[in-house]
């Protein structure tokens, strides 16, 4: 159930009415409520009793990226499992295994770039790899070209002149970025991320 589009008390009442019926197949009914934080307060309160004392054949899974927005009374009745972002080497390794099974040749640098852009989400990494394979990309440069990720090159170039304190060159690069119509807020986020990585490398060589 997508709570973003089924967030009202009427939808929850309908769900509660169906709980008493045994599953047509299998031993249990599992209700997955996605984006659970989007439920209205009234809907959440209506669901409370069923969460507290569900029929023996019923299980609830509440999925959310914002658990802080769930009612404390809901949270107190649930077992909580926080998913963490996967580490870059692990995602890269998994992508490489997939490419080997598919007999698809692609450079390690390209896989690392895809893994990095997924920001710890394996689902996003697989989606990007699927697109990259559809484009026929083989190298890091191919991937940058296919996805329009030219920002990575510009960030490295801009970082370099900033570190050199070359103000004139910095303004020239910024003008080029502006002329290309690149999202400047996104670029600043990437620039911040790049300098953070430099700090991490400096702290942990």
PDB file of C-alpha atoms in Angstrom:
ATOM      1  CA  UNK A   1       0.000   0.000   0.000  1.00  0.00           C
ATOM      2  CA  UNK A   2       1.373   3.380  -0.994  1.00  0.00           C
ATOM      3  CA  UNK A   3       0.599   5.617   1.979  1.00  0.00           C
ATOM      4  CA  UNK A   4       1.417   8.720  -0.069  1.00  0.00           C
ATOM      5  CA  UNK A   5      -1.728   8.215  -2.165  1.00  0.00           C
ATOM      6  CA  UNK A   6      -3.774   6.144   0.342  1.00  0.00           C
ATOM      7  CA  UNK A   7      -3.220   8.205   3.460  1.00  0.00           C
ATOM      8  CA  UNK A   8      -6.730   8.853   4.716  1.00  0.00           C
ATOM      9  CA  UNK A   9      -8.788   7.219   7.443  1.00  0.00           C
ATOM     10  CA  UNK A  10     -11.251   5.666   4.948  1.00  0.00           C
ATOM     11  CA  UNK A  11      -8.505   3.639   3.250  1.00  0.00           C
ATOM     12  CA  UNK A  12      -7.193   2.441   6.628  1.00  0.00           C
ATOM     13  CA  UNK A  13     -10.693   1.472   7.785  1.00  0.00           C
ATOM     14  CA  UNK A  14     -11.117  -0.580   4.611  1.00  0.00           C
ATOM     15  CA  UNK A  15      -7.784  -2.287   5.310  1.00  0.00           C
ATOM     16  CA  UNK A  16      -8.802  -3.021   8.920  1.00  0.00           C
ATOM     17  CA  UNK A  17     -12.109  -4.534   7.732  1.00  0.00           C
ATOM     18  CA  UNK A  18     -10.168  -6.979   5.543  1.00  0.00           C
ATOM     19  CA  UNK A  19      -7.843  -8.138   8.341  1.00  0.00           C
ATOM     20  CA  UNK A  20     -10.365 -10.623   9.750  1.00  0.00           C
ATOM     21  CA  UNK A  21     -10.385 -12.683   6.538  1.00  0.00           C
ATOM     22  CA  UNK A  22      -7.855 -15.498   6.380  1.00  0.00           C
ATOM     23  CA  UNK A  23      -5.404 -15.481   3.458  1.00  0.00           C
ATOM     24  CA  UNK A  24      -6.607 -17.220   0.293  1.00  0.00           C
ATOM     25  CA  UNK A  25      -3.136 -18.715  -0.164  1.00  0.00           C
ATOM     26  CA  UNK A  26      -0.346 -19.356   2.306  1.00  0.00           C
ATOM     27  CA  UNK A  27      -0.393 -19.023   6.081  1.00  0.00           C
ATOM     28  CA  UNK A  28      -0.220 -15.252   6.501  1.00  0.00           C
ATOM     29  CA  UNK A  29      -1.153 -11.874   5.105  1.00  0.00           C
ATOM     30  CA  UNK A  30       1.675  -9.326   4.994  1.00  0.00           C
ATOM     31  CA  UNK A  31       0.708  -5.676   4.604  1.00  0.00           C
ATOM     32  CA  UNK A  32       3.574  -3.430   3.479  1.00  0.00           C
ATOM     33  CA  UNK A  33       2.767   0.239   4.029  1.00  0.00           C
ATOM     34  CA  UNK A  34       5.264   2.255   2.022  1.00  0.00           C
ATOM     35  CA  UNK A  35       5.972   5.903   2.908  1.00  0.00           C
ATOM     36  CA  UNK A  36       4.210   5.221   6.229  1.00  0.00           C
ATOM     37  CA  UNK A  37       5.008   8.726   7.510  1.00  0.00           C
ATOM     38  CA  UNK A  38       2.505  10.110   4.970  1.00  0.00           C
ATOM     39  CA  UNK A  39      -0.495   8.629   6.815  1.00  0.00           C
ATOM     40  CA  UNK A  40      -2.685  11.279   8.417  1.00  0.00           C
ATOM     41  CA  UNK A  41      -2.835  11.453  12.211  1.00  0.00           C
ATOM     42  CA  UNK A  42      -6.403  10.096  12.139  1.00  0.00           C
ATOM     43  CA  UNK A  43      -5.412   7.191   9.887  1.00  0.00           C
ATOM     44  CA  UNK A  44      -2.410   6.385  12.100  1.00  0.00           C
ATOM     45  CA  UNK A  45      -4.594   6.363  15.215  1.00  0.00           C
ATOM     46  CA  UNK A  46      -7.134   4.105  13.476  1.00  0.00           C
ATOM     47  CA  UNK A  47      -4.346   1.666  12.595  1.00  0.00           C
ATOM     48  CA  UNK A  48      -2.948   1.663  16.126  1.00  0.00           C
ATOM     49  CA  UNK A  49      -5.215  -1.033  17.591  1.00  0.00           C
ATOM     50  CA  UNK A  50      -4.529  -3.385  14.666  1.00  0.00           C
ATOM     51  CA  UNK A  51      -0.788  -2.888  15.058  1.00  0.00           C
ATOM     52  CA  UNK A  52      -1.045  -3.598  18.767  1.00  0.00           C
ATOM     53  CA  UNK A  53      -3.217  -6.712  18.479  1.00  0.00           C
ATOM     54  CA  UNK A  54      -3.196  -8.010  14.891  1.00  0.00           C
ATOM     55  CA  UNK A  55      -4.949 -11.278  14.025  1.00  0.00           C
ATOM     56  CA  UNK A  56      -2.505 -14.227  14.218  1.00  0.00           C
ATOM     57  CA  UNK A  57      -2.303 -14.463  10.414  1.00  0.00           C
ATOM     58  CA  UNK A  58      -1.510 -10.756   9.856  1.00  0.00           C
ATOM     59  CA  UNK A  59       1.872  -8.986   9.758  1.00  0.00           C
ATOM     60  CA  UNK A  60       2.573  -5.305   9.108  1.00  0.00           C
ATOM     61  CA  UNK A  61       5.713  -3.798   7.596  1.00  0.00           C
ATOM     62  CA  UNK A  62       5.932  -0.019   7.742  1.00  0.00           C
ATOM     63  CA  UNK A  63       8.592   1.411   5.421  1.00  0.00           C
ATOM     64  CA  UNK A  64       9.690   5.025   5.721  1.00  0.00           C
ATOM     65  CA  UNK A  65      12.653   7.311   5.143  1.00  0.00           C
ATOM     66  CA  UNK A  66      11.395   9.646   7.876  1.00  0.00           C
ATOM     67  CA  UNK A  67      10.676   7.607  11.041  1.00  0.00           C
ATOM     68  CA  UNK A  68      10.720  10.809  13.098  1.00  0.00           C
ATOM     69  CA  UNK A  69       7.395  11.735  11.452  1.00  0.00           C
ATOM     70  CA  UNK A  70       5.636   8.578  12.659  1.00  0.00           C
ATOM     71  CA  UNK A  71       3.534   8.889  15.801  1.00  0.00           C
ATOM     72  CA  UNK A  72       5.420   7.837  18.962  1.00  0.00           C
ATOM     73  CA  UNK A  73       2.539   5.462  19.710  1.00  0.00           C
ATOM     74  CA  UNK A  74       3.136   3.754  16.336  1.00  0.00           C
ATOM     75  CA  UNK A  75       6.916   3.536  16.868  1.00  0.00           C
ATOM     76  CA  UNK A  76       6.501   2.046  20.331  1.00  0.00           C
ATOM     77  CA  UNK A  77       4.521  -0.869  18.881  1.00  0.00           C
ATOM     78  CA  UNK A  78       7.010  -1.743  16.127  1.00  0.00           C
ATOM     79  CA  UNK A  79      10.346  -3.491  15.878  1.00  0.00           C
ATOM     80  CA  UNK A  80      12.650  -1.035  14.138  1.00  0.00           C
ATOM     81  CA  UNK A  81      15.261  -1.941  11.530  1.00  0.00           C
ATOM     82  CA  UNK A  82      17.354   0.894  10.132  1.00  0.00           C
ATOM     83  CA  UNK A  83      18.842   0.248   6.700  1.00  0.00           C
ATOM     84  CA  UNK A  84      22.261   1.766   6.188  1.00  0.00           C
ATOM     85  CA  UNK A  85      23.956   2.867   2.992  1.00  0.00           C
ATOM     86  CA  UNK A  86      26.223   0.264   1.450  1.00  0.00           C
ATOM     87  CA  UNK A  87      29.919   0.995   1.151  1.00  0.00           C
ATOM     88  CA  UNK A  88      31.385   1.922  -2.228  1.00  0.00           C
ATOM     89  CA  UNK A  89      33.717  -1.135  -2.602  1.00  0.00           C
ATOM     90  CA  UNK A  90      30.837  -3.519  -1.845  1.00  0.00           C
ATOM     91  CA  UNK A  91      28.555  -1.987  -4.504  1.00  0.00           C
ATOM     92  CA  UNK A  92      31.410  -1.896  -7.041  1.00  0.00           C
ATOM     93  CA  UNK A  93      32.211  -5.564  -6.382  1.00  0.00           C
ATOM     94  CA  UNK A  94      28.564  -6.554  -6.851  1.00  0.00           C
ATOM     95  CA  UNK A  95      28.264  -4.588 -10.100  1.00  0.00           C
ATOM     96  CA  UNK A  96      31.424  -6.267 -11.371  1.00  0.00           C
ATOM     97  CA  UNK A  97      29.986  -9.720 -10.588  1.00  0.00           C
ATOM     98  CA  UNK A  98      26.846  -8.880 -12.566  1.00  0.00           C
ATOM     99  CA  UNK A  99      28.895  -7.719 -15.557  1.00  0.00           C
ATOM    100  CA  UNK A 100      30.939 -10.921 -15.455  1.00  0.00           C
ATOM    101  CA  UNK A 101      27.771 -13.048 -15.411  1.00  0.00           C
ATOM    102  CA  UNK A 102      26.377 -11.037 -18.314  1.00  0.00           C
ATOM    103  CA  UNK A 103      29.728 -11.273 -20.191  1.00  0.00           C
ATOM    104  CA  UNK A 104      29.761  -7.482 -20.378  1.00  0.00           C
ATOM    105  CA  UNK A 105      33.181  -5.834 -20.424  1.00  0.00           C
ATOM    106  CA  UNK A 106      33.416  -2.517 -18.587  1.00  0.00           C
ATOM    107  CA  UNK A 107      36.307  -0.785 -16.859  1.00  0.00           C
ATOM    108  CA  UNK A 108      36.661  -0.768 -13.077  1.00  0.00           C
ATOM    109  CA  UNK A 109      36.746   3.063 -13.065  1.00  0.00           C
ATOM    110  CA  UNK A 110      33.363   3.162 -14.806  1.00  0.00           C
ATOM    111  CA  UNK A 111      31.825   0.803 -12.231  1.00  0.00           C
ATOM    112  CA  UNK A 112      33.274   2.851  -9.379  1.00  0.00           C
ATOM    113  CA  UNK A 113      31.733   6.018 -10.835  1.00  0.00           C
ATOM    114  CA  UNK A 114      28.314   4.334 -11.120  1.00  0.00           C
ATOM    115  CA  UNK A 115      28.620   3.022  -7.546  1.00  0.00           C
ATOM    116  CA  UNK A 116      29.592   6.468  -6.277  1.00  0.00           C
ATOM    117  CA  UNK A 117      26.654   8.181  -7.984  1.00  0.00           C
ATOM    118  CA  UNK A 118      24.241   5.681  -6.399  1.00  0.00           C
ATOM    119  CA  UNK A 119      25.118   7.155  -2.962  1.00  0.00           C
ATOM    120  CA  UNK A 120      24.975   3.847  -1.127  1.00  0.00           C
ATOM    121  CA  UNK A 121      21.764   2.561  -2.738  1.00  0.00           C
ATOM    122  CA  UNK A 122      22.180  -0.789  -4.496  1.00  0.00           C
ATOM    123  CA  UNK A 123      18.829  -0.379  -6.243  1.00  0.00           C
ATOM    124  CA  UNK A 124      19.970   2.917  -7.776  1.00  0.00           C
ATOM    125  CA  UNK A 125      23.340   1.402  -8.696  1.00  0.00           C
ATOM    126  CA  UNK A 126      21.651  -1.489 -10.532  1.00  0.00           C
ATOM    127  CA  UNK A 127      19.340   0.914 -12.344  1.00  0.00           C
ATOM    128  CA  UNK A 128      22.323   3.040 -13.465  1.00  0.00           C
ATOM    129  CA  UNK A 129      24.272  -0.052 -14.544  1.00  0.00           C
ATOM    130  CA  UNK A 130      21.296  -1.247 -16.566  1.00  0.00           C
ATOM    131  CA  UNK A 131      21.190   2.109 -18.387  1.00  0.00           C
ATOM    132  CA  UNK A 132      24.972   2.150 -18.851  1.00  0.00           C
ATOM    133  CA  UNK A 133      24.854  -1.310 -20.461  1.00  0.00           C
ATOM    134  CA  UNK A 134      21.982  -0.189 -22.704  1.00  0.00           C
ATOM    135  CA  UNK A 135      24.132   2.758 -23.843  1.00  0.00           C
ATOM    136  CA  UNK A 136      27.002   0.348 -24.512  1.00  0.00           C
ATOM    137  CA  UNK A 137      29.402   2.208 -22.199  1.00  0.00           C
ATOM    138  CA  UNK A 138      32.811   0.652 -21.502  1.00  0.00           C
ATOM    139  CA  UNK A 139      34.951   3.372 -19.932  1.00  0.00           C
ATOM    140  CA  UNK A 140      34.561   6.063 -17.281  1.00  0.00           C
ATOM    141  CA  UNK A 141      34.501   8.674 -20.060  1.00  0.00           C
ATOM    142  CA  UNK A 142      31.701   6.741 -21.807  1.00  0.00           C
ATOM    143  CA  UNK A 143      29.641   6.759 -18.609  1.00  0.00           C
ATOM    144  CA  UNK A 144      30.193  10.504 -18.068  1.00  0.00           C
ATOM    145  CA  UNK A 145      29.132  11.172 -21.667  1.00  0.00           C
ATOM    146  CA  UNK A 146      26.104   8.855 -21.547  1.00  0.00           C
ATOM    147  CA  UNK A 147      24.685  10.282 -18.306  1.00  0.00           C
ATOM    148  CA  UNK A 148      25.823  13.868 -18.823  1.00  0.00           C
ATOM    149  CA  UNK A 149      27.946  13.758 -15.674  1.00  0.00           C
ATOM    150  CA  UNK A 150      30.376  16.406 -16.903  1.00  0.00           C
ATOM    151  CA  UNK A 151      30.075  18.079 -13.494  1.00  0.00           C
ATOM    152  CA  UNK A 152      32.637  15.616 -12.089  1.00  0.00           C
ATOM    153  CA  UNK A 153      35.322  16.909 -14.468  1.00  0.00           C
ATOM    154  CA  UNK A 154      34.357  20.539 -13.820  1.00  0.00           C
ATOM    155  CA  UNK A 155      34.445  19.987 -10.041  1.00  0.00           C
ATOM    156  CA  UNK A 156      37.986  18.610 -10.239  1.00  0.00           C
ATOM    157  CA  UNK A 157      39.024  21.483 -12.486  1.00  0.00           C
ATOM    158  CA  UNK A 158      37.414  24.117 -10.236  1.00  0.00           C
ATOM    159  CA  UNK A 159      38.836  22.524  -7.065  1.00  0.00           C
ATOM    160  CA  UNK A 160      42.294  22.584  -8.565  1.00  0.00           C
ATOM    161  CA  UNK A 161      42.238  26.331  -9.334  1.00  0.00           C
ATOM    162  CA  UNK A 162      40.721  27.104  -5.932  1.00  0.00           C
ATOM    163  CA  UNK A 163      43.554  25.260  -4.226  1.00  0.00           C
ATOM    164  CA  UNK A 164      46.018  27.153  -6.411  1.00  0.00           C
ATOM    165  CA  UNK A 165      44.164  30.395  -5.467  1.00  0.00           C
ATOM    166  CA  UNK A 166      43.979  31.344  -9.147  1.00  0.00           C
ATOM    167  CA  UNK A 167      41.060  33.783  -9.009  1.00  0.00           C
ATOM    168  CA  UNK A 168      41.104  34.674 -12.729  1.00  0.00           C
ATOM    169  CA  UNK A 169      41.006  31.029 -13.802  1.00  0.00           C
ATOM    170  CA  UNK A 170      38.266  30.299 -11.263  1.00  0.00           C
ATOM    171  CA  UNK A 171      36.036  33.004 -12.763  1.00  0.00           C
ATOM    172  CA  UNK A 172      36.709  31.674 -16.279  1.00  0.00           C
ATOM    173  CA  UNK A 173      35.615  28.162 -15.245  1.00  0.00           C
ATOM    174  CA  UNK A 174      32.539  29.518 -13.444  1.00  0.00           C
ATOM    175  CA  UNK A 175      31.563  31.454 -16.569  1.00  0.00           C
ATOM    176  CA  UNK A 176      31.921  28.266 -18.631  1.00  0.00           C
ATOM    177  CA  UNK A 177      29.759  26.384 -16.112  1.00  0.00           C
ATOM    178  CA  UNK A 178      27.118  29.119 -16.187  1.00  0.00           C
ATOM    179  CA  UNK A 179      27.084  29.183 -20.007  1.00  0.00           C
ATOM    180  CA  UNK A 180      26.577  25.398 -20.130  1.00  0.00           C
ATOM    181  CA  UNK A 181      23.423  25.784 -18.032  1.00  0.00           C
ATOM    182  CA  UNK A 182      24.602  23.436 -15.279  1.00  0.00           C
ATOM    183  CA  UNK A 183      22.610  23.493 -12.033  1.00  0.00           C
ATOM    184  CA  UNK A 184      24.830  25.604  -9.768  1.00  0.00           C
ATOM    185  CA  UNK A 185      23.322  24.305  -6.513  1.00  0.00           C
ATOM    186  CA  UNK A 186      24.016  20.715  -7.630  1.00  0.00           C
ATOM    187  CA  UNK A 187      27.546  21.763  -8.596  1.00  0.00           C
ATOM    188  CA  UNK A 188      28.149  23.296  -5.149  1.00  0.00           C
ATOM    189  CA  UNK A 189      26.944  20.073  -3.525  1.00  0.00           C
ATOM    190  CA  UNK A 190      29.429  18.115  -5.651  1.00  0.00           C
ATOM    191  CA  UNK A 191      32.188  20.598  -4.839  1.00  0.00           C
ATOM    192  CA  UNK A 192      31.512  20.247  -1.101  1.00  0.00           C
ATOM    193  CA  UNK A 193      31.521  16.455  -1.476  1.00  0.00           C
ATOM    194  CA  UNK A 194      34.839  16.594  -3.347  1.00  0.00           C
ATOM    195  CA  UNK A 195      36.537  18.695  -0.639  1.00  0.00           C
ATOM    196  CA  UNK A 196      35.137  16.391   2.026  1.00  0.00           C
ATOM    197  CA  UNK A 197      36.791  13.462   0.233  1.00  0.00           C
ATOM    198  CA  UNK A 198      40.079  15.389   0.122  1.00  0.00           C
ATOM    199  CA  UNK A 199      39.839  15.950   3.890  1.00  0.00           C
ATOM    200  CA  UNK A 200      39.133  12.255   4.499  1.00  0.00           C
ATOM    201  CA  UNK A 201      42.141  11.264   2.348  1.00  0.00           C
ATOM    202  CA  UNK A 202      44.304  13.742   4.252  1.00  0.00           C
ATOM    203  CA  UNK A 203      43.099  12.451   7.638  1.00  0.00           C
ATOM    204  CA  UNK A 204      43.304   8.745   6.698  1.00  0.00           C
ATOM    205  CA  UNK A 205      46.001   8.331   4.026  1.00  0.00           C
TER     206      UNK A 205
END
